[in-house]
PDB file of C-alpha atoms (C1' of nucleotides) in Angstrom:
ATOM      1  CA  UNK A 514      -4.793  29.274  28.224  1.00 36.00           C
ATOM      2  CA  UNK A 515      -5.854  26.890  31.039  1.00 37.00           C
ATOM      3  CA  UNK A 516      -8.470  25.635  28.567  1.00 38.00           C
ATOM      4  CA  UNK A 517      -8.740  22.356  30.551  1.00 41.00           C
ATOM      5  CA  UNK A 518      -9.519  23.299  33.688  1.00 38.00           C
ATOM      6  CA  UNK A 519     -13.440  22.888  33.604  1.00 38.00           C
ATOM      7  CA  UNK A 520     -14.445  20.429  31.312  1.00 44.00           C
ATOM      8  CA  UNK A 521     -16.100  17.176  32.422  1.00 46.00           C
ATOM      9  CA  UNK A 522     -15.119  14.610  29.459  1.00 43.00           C
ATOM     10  CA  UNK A 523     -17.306  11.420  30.389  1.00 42.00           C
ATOM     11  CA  UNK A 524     -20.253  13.492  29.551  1.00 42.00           C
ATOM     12  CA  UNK A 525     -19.449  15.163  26.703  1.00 52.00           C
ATOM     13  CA  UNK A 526     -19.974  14.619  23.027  1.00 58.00           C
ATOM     14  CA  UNK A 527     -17.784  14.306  20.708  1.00 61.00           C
ATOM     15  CA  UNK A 528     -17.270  15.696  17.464  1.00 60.00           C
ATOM     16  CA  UNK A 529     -18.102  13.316  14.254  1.00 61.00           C
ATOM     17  CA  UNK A 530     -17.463  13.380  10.567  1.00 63.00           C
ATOM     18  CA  UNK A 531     -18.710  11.063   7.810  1.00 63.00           C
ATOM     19  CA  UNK A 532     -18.495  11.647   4.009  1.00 55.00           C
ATOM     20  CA  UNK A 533     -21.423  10.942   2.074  1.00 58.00           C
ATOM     21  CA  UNK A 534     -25.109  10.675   3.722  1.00 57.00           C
ATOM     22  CA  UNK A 535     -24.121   7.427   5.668  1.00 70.00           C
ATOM     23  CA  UNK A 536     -23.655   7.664   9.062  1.00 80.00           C
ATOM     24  CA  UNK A 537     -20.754   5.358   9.679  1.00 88.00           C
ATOM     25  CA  UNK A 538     -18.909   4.577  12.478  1.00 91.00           C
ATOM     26  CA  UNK A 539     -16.017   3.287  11.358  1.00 92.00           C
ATOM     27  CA  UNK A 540     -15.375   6.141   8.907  1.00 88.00           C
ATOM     28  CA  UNK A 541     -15.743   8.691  12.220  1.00 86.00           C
ATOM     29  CA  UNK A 542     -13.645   6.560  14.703  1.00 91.00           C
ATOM     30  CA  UNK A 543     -10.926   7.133  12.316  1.00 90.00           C
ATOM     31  CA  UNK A 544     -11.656  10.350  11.623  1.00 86.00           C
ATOM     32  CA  UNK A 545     -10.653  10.883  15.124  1.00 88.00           C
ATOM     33  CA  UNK A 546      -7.807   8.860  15.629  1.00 90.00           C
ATOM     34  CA  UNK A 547      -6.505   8.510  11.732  1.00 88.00           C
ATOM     35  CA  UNK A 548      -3.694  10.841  11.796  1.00 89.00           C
ATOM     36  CA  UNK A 549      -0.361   9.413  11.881  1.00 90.00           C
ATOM     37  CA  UNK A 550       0.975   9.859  15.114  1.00 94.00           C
ATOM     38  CA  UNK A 551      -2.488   9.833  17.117  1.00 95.00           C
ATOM     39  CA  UNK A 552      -2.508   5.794  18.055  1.00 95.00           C
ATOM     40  CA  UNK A 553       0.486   6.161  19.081  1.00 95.00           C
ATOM     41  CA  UNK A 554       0.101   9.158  21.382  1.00 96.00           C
ATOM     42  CA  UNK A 555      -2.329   7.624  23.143  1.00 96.00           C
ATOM     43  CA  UNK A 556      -0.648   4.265  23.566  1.00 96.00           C
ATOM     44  CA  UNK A 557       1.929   5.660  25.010  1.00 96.00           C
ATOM     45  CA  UNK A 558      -0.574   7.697  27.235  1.00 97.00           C
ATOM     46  CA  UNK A 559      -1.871   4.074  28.077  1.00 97.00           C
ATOM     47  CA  UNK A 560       1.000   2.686  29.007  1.00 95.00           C
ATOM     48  CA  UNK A 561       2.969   5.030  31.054  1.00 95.00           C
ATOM     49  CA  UNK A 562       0.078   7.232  31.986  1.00 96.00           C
ATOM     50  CA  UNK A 563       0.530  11.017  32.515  1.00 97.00           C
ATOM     51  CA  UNK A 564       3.177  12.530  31.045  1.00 97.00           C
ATOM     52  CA  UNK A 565       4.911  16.011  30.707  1.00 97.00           C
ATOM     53  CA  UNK A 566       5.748  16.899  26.745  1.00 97.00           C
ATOM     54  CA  UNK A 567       9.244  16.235  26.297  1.00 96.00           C
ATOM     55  CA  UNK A 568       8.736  13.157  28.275  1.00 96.00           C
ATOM     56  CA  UNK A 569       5.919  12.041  25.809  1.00 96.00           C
ATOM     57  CA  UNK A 570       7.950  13.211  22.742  1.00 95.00           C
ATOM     58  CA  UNK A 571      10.959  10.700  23.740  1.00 94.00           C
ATOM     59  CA  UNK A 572       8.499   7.960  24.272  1.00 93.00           C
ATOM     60  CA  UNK A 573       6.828   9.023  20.640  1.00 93.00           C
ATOM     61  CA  UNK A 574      10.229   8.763  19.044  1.00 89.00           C
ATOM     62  CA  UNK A 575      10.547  10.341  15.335  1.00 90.00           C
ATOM     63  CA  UNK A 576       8.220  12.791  16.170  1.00 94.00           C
ATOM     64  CA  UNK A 577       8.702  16.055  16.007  1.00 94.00           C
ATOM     65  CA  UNK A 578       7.887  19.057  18.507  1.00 95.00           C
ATOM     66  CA  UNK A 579       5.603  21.030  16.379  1.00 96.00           C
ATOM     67  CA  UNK A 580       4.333  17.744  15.098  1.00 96.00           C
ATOM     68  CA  UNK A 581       3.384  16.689  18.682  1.00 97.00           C
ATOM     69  CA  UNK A 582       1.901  19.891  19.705  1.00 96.00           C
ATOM     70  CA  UNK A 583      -0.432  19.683  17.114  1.00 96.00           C
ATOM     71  CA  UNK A 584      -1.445  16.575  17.515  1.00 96.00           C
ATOM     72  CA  UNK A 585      -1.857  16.905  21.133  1.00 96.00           C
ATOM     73  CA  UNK A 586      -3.760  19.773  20.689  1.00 95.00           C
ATOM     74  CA  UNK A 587      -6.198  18.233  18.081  1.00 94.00           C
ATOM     75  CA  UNK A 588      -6.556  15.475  20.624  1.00 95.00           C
ATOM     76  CA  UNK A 589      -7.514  17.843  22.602  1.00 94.00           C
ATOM     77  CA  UNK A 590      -9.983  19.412  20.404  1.00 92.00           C
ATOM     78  CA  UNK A 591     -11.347  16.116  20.466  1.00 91.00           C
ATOM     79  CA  UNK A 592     -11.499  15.420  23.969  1.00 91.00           C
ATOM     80  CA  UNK A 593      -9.294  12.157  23.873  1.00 94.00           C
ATOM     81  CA  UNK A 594      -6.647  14.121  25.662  1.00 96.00           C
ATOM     82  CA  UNK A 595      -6.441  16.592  28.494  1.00 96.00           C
ATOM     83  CA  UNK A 596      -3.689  19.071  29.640  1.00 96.00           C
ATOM     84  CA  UNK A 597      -3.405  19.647  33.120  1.00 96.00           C
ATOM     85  CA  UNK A 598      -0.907  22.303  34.470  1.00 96.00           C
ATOM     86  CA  UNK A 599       0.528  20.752  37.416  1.00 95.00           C
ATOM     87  CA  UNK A 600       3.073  22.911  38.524  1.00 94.00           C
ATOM     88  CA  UNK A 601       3.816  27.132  37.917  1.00 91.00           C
ATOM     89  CA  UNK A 602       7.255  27.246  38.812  1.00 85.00           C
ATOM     90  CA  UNK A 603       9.037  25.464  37.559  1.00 91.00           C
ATOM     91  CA  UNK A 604       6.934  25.241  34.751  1.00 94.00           C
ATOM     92  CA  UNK A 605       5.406  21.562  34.648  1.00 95.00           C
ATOM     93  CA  UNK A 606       2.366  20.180  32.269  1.00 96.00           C
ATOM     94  CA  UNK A 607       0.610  17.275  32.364  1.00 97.00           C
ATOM     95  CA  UNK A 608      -1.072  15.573  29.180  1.00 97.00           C
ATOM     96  CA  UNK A 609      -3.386  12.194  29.935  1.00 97.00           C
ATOM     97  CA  UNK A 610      -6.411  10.804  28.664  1.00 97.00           C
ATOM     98  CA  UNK A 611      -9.551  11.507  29.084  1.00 96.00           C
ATOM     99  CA  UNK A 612     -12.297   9.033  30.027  1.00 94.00           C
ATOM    100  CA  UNK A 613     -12.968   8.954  26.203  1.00 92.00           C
ATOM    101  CA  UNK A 614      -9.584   8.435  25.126  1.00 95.00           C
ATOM    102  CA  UNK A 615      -9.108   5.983  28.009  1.00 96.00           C
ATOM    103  CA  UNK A 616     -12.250   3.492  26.244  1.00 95.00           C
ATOM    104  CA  UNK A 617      -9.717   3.565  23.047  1.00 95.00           C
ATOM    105  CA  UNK A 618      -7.908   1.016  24.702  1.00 97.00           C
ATOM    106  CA  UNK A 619      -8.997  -1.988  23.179  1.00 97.00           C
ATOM    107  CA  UNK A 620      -9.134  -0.301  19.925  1.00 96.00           C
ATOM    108  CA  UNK A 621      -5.532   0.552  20.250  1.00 96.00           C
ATOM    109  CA  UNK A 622      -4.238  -2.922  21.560  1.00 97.00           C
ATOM    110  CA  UNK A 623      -6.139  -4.107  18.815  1.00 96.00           C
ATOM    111  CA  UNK A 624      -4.079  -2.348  16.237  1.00 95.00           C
ATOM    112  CA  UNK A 625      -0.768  -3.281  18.477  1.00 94.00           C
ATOM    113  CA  UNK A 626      -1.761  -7.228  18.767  1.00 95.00           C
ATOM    114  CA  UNK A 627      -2.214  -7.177  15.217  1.00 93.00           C
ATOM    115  CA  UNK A 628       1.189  -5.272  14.233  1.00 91.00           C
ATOM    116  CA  UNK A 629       2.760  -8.094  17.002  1.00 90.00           C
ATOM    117  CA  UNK A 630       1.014 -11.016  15.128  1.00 89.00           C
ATOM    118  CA  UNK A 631       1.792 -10.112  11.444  1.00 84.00           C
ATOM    119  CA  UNK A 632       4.102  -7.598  11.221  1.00 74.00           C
ATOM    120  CA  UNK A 633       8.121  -8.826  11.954  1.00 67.00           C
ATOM    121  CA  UNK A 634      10.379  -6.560  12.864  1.00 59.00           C
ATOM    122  CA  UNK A 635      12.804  -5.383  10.876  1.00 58.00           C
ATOM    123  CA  UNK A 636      16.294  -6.171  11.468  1.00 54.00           C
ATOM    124  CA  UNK A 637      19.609  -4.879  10.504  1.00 45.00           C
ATOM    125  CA  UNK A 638      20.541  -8.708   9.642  1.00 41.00           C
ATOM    126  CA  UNK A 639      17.816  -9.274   6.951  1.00 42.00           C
ATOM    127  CA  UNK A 640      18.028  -5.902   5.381  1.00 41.00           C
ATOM    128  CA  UNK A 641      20.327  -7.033   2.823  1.00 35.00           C
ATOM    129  CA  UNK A 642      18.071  -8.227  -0.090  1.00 35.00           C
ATOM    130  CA  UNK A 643      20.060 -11.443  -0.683  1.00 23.00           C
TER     131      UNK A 643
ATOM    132  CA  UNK B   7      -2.551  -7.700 -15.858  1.00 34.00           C
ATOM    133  CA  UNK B   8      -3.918 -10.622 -13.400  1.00 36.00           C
ATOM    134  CA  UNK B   9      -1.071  -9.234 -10.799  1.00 38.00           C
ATOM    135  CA  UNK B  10      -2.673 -11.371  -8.167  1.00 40.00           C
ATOM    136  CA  UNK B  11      -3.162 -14.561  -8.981  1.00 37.00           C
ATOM    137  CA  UNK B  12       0.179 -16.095  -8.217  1.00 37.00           C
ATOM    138  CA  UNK B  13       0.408 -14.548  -4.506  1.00 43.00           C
ATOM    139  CA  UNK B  14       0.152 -16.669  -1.265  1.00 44.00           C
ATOM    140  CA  UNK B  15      -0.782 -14.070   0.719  1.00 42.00           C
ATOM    141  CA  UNK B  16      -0.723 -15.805   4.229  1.00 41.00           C
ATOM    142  CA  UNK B  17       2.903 -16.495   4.035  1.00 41.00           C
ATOM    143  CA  UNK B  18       3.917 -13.268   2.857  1.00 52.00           C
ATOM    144  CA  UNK B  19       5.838 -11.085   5.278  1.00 57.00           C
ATOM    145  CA  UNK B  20       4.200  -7.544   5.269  1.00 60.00           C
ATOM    146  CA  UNK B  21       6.170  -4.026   4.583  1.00 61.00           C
ATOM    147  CA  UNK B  22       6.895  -2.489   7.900  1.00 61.00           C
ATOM    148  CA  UNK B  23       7.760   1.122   8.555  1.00 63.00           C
ATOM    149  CA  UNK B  24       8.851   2.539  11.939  1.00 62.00           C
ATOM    150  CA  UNK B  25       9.398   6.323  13.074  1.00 55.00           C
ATOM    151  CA  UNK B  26      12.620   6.286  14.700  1.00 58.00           C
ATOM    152  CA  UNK B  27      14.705   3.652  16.476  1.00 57.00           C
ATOM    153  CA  UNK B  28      12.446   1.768  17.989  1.00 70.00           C
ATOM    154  CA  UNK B  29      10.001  -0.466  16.492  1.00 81.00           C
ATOM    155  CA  UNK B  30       6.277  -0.127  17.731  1.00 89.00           C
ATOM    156  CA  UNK B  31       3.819  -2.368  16.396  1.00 91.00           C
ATOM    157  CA  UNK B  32       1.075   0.346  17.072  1.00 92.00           C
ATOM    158  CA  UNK B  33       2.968   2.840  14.615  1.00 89.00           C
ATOM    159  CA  UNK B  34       3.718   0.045  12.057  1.00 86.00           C
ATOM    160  CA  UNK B  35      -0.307  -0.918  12.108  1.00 90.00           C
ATOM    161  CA  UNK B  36      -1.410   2.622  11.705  1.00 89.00           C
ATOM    162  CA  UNK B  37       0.993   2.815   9.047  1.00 86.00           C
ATOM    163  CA  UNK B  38      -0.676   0.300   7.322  1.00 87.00           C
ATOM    164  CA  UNK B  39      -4.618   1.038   7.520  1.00 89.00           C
ATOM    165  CA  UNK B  40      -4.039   4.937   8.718  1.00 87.00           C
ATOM    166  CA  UNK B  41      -5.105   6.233   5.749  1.00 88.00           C
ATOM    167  CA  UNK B  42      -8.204   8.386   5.177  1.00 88.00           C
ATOM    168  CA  UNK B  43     -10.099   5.694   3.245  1.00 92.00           C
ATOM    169  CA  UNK B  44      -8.830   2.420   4.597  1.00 94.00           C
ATOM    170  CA  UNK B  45     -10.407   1.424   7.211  1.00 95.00           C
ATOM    171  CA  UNK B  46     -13.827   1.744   5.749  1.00 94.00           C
ATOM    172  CA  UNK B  47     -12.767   0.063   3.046  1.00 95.00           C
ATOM    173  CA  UNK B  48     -11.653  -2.556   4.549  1.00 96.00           C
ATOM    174  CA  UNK B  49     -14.870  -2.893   6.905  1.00 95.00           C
ATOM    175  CA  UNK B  50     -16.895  -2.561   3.290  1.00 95.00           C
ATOM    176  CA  UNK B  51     -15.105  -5.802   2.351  1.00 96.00           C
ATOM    177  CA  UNK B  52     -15.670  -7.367   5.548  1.00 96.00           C
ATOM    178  CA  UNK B  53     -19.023  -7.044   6.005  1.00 95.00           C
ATOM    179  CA  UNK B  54     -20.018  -7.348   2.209  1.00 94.00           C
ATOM    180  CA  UNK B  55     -17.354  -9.763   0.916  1.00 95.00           C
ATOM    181  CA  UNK B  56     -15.849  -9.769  -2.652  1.00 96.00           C
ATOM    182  CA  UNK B  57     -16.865  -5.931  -4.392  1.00 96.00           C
ATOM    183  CA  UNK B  58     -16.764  -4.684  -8.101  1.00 96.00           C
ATOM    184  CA  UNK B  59     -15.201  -1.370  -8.098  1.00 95.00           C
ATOM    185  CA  UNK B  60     -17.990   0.779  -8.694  1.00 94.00           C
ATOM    186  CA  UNK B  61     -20.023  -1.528  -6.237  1.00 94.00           C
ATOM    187  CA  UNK B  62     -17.123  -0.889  -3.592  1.00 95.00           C
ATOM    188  CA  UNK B  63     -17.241   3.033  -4.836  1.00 94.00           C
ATOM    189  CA  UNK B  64     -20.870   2.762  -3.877  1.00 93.00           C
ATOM    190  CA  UNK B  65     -20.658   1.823  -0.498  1.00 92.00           C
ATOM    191  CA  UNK B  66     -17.983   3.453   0.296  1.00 92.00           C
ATOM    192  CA  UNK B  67     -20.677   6.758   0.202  1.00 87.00           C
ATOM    193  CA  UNK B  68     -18.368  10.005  -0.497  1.00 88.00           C
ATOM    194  CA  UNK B  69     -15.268   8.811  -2.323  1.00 92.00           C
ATOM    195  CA  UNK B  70     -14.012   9.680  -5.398  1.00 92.00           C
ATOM    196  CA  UNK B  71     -12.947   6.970  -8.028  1.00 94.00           C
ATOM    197  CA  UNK B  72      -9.604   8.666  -8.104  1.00 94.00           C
ATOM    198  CA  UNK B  73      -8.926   7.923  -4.070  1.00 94.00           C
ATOM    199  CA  UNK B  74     -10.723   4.766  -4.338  1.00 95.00           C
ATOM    200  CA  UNK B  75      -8.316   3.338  -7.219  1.00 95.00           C
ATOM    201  CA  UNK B  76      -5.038   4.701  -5.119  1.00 95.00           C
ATOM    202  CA  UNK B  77      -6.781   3.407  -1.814  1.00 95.00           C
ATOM    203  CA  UNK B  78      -7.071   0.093  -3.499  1.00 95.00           C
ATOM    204  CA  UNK B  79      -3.914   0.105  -5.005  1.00 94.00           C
ATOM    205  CA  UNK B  80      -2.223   0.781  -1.992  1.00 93.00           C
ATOM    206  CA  UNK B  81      -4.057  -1.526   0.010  1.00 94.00           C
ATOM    207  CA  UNK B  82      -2.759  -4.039  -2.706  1.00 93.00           C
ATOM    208  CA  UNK B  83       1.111  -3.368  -2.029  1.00 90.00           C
ATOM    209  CA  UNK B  84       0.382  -3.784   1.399  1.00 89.00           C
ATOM    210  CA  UNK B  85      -1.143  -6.929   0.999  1.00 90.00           C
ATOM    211  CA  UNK B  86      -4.383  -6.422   2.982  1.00 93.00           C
ATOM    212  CA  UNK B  87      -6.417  -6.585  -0.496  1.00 95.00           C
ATOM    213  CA  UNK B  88      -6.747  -8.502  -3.521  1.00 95.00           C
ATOM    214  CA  UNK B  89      -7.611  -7.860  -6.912  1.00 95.00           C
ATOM    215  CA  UNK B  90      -9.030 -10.695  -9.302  1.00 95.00           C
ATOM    216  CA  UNK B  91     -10.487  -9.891 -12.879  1.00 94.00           C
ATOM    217  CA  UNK B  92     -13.355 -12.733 -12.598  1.00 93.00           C
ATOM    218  CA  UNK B  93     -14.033 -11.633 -16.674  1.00 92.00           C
ATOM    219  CA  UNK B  94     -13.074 -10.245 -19.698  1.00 90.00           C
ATOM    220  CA  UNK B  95     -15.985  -9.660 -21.633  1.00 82.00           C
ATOM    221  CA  UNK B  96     -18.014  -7.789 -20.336  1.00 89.00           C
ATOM    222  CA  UNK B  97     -14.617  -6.406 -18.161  1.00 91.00           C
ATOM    223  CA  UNK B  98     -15.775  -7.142 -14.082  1.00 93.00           C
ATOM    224  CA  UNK B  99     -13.175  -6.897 -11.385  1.00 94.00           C
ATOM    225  CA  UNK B 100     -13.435  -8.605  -7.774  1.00 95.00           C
ATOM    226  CA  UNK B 101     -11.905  -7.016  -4.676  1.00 96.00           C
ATOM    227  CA  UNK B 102     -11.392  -9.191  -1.809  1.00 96.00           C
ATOM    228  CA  UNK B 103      -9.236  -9.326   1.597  1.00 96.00           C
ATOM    229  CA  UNK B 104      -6.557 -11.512   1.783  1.00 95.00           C
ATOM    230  CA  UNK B 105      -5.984 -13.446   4.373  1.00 93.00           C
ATOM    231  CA  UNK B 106      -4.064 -10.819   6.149  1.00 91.00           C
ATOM    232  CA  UNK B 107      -6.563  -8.358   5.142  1.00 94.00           C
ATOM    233  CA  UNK B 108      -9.214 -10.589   6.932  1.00 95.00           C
ATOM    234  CA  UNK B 109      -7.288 -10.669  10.211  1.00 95.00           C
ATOM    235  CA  UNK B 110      -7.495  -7.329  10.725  1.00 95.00           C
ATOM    236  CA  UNK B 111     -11.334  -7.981  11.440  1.00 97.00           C
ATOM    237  CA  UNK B 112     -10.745  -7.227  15.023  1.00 97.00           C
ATOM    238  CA  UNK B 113      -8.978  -3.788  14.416  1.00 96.00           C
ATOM    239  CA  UNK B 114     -11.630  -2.772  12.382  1.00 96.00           C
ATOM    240  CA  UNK B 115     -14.496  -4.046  14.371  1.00 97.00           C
ATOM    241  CA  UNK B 116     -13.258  -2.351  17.733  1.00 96.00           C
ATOM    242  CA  UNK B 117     -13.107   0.939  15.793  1.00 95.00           C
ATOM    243  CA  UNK B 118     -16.469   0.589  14.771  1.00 94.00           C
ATOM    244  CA  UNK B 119     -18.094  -0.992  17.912  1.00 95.00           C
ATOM    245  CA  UNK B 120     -15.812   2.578  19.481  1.00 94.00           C
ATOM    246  CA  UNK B 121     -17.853   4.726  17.456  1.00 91.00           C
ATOM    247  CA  UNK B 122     -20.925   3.550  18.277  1.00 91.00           C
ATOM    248  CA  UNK B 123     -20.447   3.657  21.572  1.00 89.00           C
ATOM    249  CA  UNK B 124     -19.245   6.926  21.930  1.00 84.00           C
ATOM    250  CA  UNK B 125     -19.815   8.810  18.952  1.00 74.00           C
ATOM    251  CA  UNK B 126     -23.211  10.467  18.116  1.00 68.00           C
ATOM    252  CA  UNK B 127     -24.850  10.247  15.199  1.00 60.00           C
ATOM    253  CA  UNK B 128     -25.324  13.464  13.919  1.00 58.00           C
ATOM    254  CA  UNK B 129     -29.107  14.588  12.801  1.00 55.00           C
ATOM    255  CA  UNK B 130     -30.702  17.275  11.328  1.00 46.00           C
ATOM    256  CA  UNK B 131     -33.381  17.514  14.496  1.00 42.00           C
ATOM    257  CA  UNK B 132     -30.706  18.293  16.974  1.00 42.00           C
ATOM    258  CA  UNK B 133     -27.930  20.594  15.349  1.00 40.00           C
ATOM    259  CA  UNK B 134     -29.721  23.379  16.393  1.00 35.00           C
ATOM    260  CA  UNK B 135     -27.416  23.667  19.746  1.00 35.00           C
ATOM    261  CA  UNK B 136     -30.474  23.676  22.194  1.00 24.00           C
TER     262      UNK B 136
ATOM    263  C1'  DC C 115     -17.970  -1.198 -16.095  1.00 82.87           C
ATOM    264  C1'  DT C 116     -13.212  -0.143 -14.627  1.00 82.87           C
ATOM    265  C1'  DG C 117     -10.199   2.945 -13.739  1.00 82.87           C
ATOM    266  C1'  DA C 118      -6.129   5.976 -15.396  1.00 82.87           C
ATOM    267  C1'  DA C 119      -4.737  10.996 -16.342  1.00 82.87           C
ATOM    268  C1'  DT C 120      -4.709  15.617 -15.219  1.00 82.87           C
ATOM    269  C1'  DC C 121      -5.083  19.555 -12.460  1.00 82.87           C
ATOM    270  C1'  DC C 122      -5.554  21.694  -8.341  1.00 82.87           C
ATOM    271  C1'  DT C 123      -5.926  22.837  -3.226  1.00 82.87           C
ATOM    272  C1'  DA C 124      -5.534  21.852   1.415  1.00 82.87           C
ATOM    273  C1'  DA C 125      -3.506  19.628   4.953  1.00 82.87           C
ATOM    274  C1'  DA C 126       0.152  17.042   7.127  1.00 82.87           C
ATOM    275  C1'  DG C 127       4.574  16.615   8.359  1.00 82.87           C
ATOM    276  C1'  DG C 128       9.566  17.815   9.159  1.00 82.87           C
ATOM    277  C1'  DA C 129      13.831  20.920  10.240  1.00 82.87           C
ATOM    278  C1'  DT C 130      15.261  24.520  12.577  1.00 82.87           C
ATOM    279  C1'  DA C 131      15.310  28.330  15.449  1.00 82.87           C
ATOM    280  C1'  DC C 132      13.557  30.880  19.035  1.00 82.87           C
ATOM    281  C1'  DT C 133      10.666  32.319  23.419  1.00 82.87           C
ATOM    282  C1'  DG C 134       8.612  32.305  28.310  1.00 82.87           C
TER     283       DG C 134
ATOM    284  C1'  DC D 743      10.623  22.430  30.708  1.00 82.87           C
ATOM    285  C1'  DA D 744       7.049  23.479  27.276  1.00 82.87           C
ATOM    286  C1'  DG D 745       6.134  24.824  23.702  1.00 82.87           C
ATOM    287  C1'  DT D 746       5.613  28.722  19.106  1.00 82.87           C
ATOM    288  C1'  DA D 747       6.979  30.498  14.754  1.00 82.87           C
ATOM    289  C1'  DT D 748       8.649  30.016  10.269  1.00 82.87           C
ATOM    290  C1'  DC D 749       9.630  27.883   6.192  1.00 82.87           C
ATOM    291  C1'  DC D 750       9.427  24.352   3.225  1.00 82.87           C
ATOM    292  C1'  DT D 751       8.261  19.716   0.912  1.00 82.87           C
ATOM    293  C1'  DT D 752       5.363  16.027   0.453  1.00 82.87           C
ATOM    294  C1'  DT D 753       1.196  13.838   0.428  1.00 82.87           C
ATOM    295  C1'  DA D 754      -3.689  13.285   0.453  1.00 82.87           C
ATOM    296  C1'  DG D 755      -7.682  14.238  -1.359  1.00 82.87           C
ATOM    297  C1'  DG D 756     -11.244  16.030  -4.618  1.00 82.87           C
ATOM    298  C1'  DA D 757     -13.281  17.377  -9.409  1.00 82.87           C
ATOM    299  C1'  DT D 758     -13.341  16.383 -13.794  1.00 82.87           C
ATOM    300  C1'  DT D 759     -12.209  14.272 -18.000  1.00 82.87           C
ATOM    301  C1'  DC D 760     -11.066  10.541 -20.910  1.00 82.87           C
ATOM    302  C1'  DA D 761     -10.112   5.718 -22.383  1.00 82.87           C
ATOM    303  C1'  DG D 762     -10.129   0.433 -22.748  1.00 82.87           C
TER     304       DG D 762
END
DNA sequence: CTGAATCCTAAAGGATACTG
DNA sequence: CAGTATCCTTTAGGATTCAG
């Protein structure tokens, strides 16, 4: 427990992968964030900064609890997210991003400004195929 | 056969898919290129233009034909990638980004300018951990 | 060359219930 | 509030083989 209490994230490195003998950094970057709920977590993160975890699960909605633990954990692992325990009693937790997940942002608002250029939204209206 | 060469893919509306109630264009995007394999394949394409398959399978260092094919074919349903049999005899096969493929250039292109910004390259001198 | 078929394992994800 | 634990299903991914 408390596993966040003494790291300093700017100046740490983080873990890569790559298949193959090619070092690639495309391949690595979504390594880290390719899991399916893990641009979203830290969108949200981005946009409503520090949250507590059912507060983050209703912004994340579809996702499960176990699903988000995970996840947040793994972002953890990775040191894109930290978990701060703000408060004993009651019990409170904070999750927010680190300095490295913070520089995601523009690869995140990439992947949003593309889904808001050519993806529509679906609508009840149009979901009758005729 | 020849599946692709009556598609207009610019005008096409793209397959959407949303967690939940609320539609996010961030989930919908990773939806689309949150795969293992797609990204990089898609940055392959980019950067080296219209690929054979084994040519693709060749710079895309680690995968398997087996992923490669379903990567492909998936990227195909989603529109992002086109296939074109340029001849019969001897059998060659052309992959190539469609138009929406293309756009997501600047998706792609932050995740790899991310990585190497913040991701180390891994070498053989250093993973001793001194 | 292009890729489909088969088999297999590991990992991801979801539903539900329960705990401190 | 903040998760864990359990169980289960689906999917992804990898190795290998075979075929047009």
């Amino acid at each position: 427990m408390a596993e966040s209490t003494g790291e300093s994230d700017a100046a740490m490195e983080l873990e890569v992968w790559c298949a193959g003998e090619d070092w690639c950094p495309v391949t690595t970057t979504s390594s880290l964030i390719g899991k399916k709920w893990h641009p979203v977590i830290i969108h949200r993160l981005l946009e409503h900064g520090p949250s507590g975890f059912n507060e983050l699960k209703d912004d994340v909605d579809g996702i499960s609890s176990k699903v988000l633990s995970e996840s947040l954990e793994d972002l953890g692992e990775k040191q894109l997210v930290r978990r701060t325990v703000v408060s004993e009693k009651p019990y409170r937790v904070e999750y927010s991003l680190t300095t490295h997940g913070e520089s995601l942002e523009p690869v995140i608002y990439a992947m949003r400004d593309w889904g808001l250029e050519h993806l529509t939204e679906p609508t009840d209206e149009n979901d009758a195929n005729g």
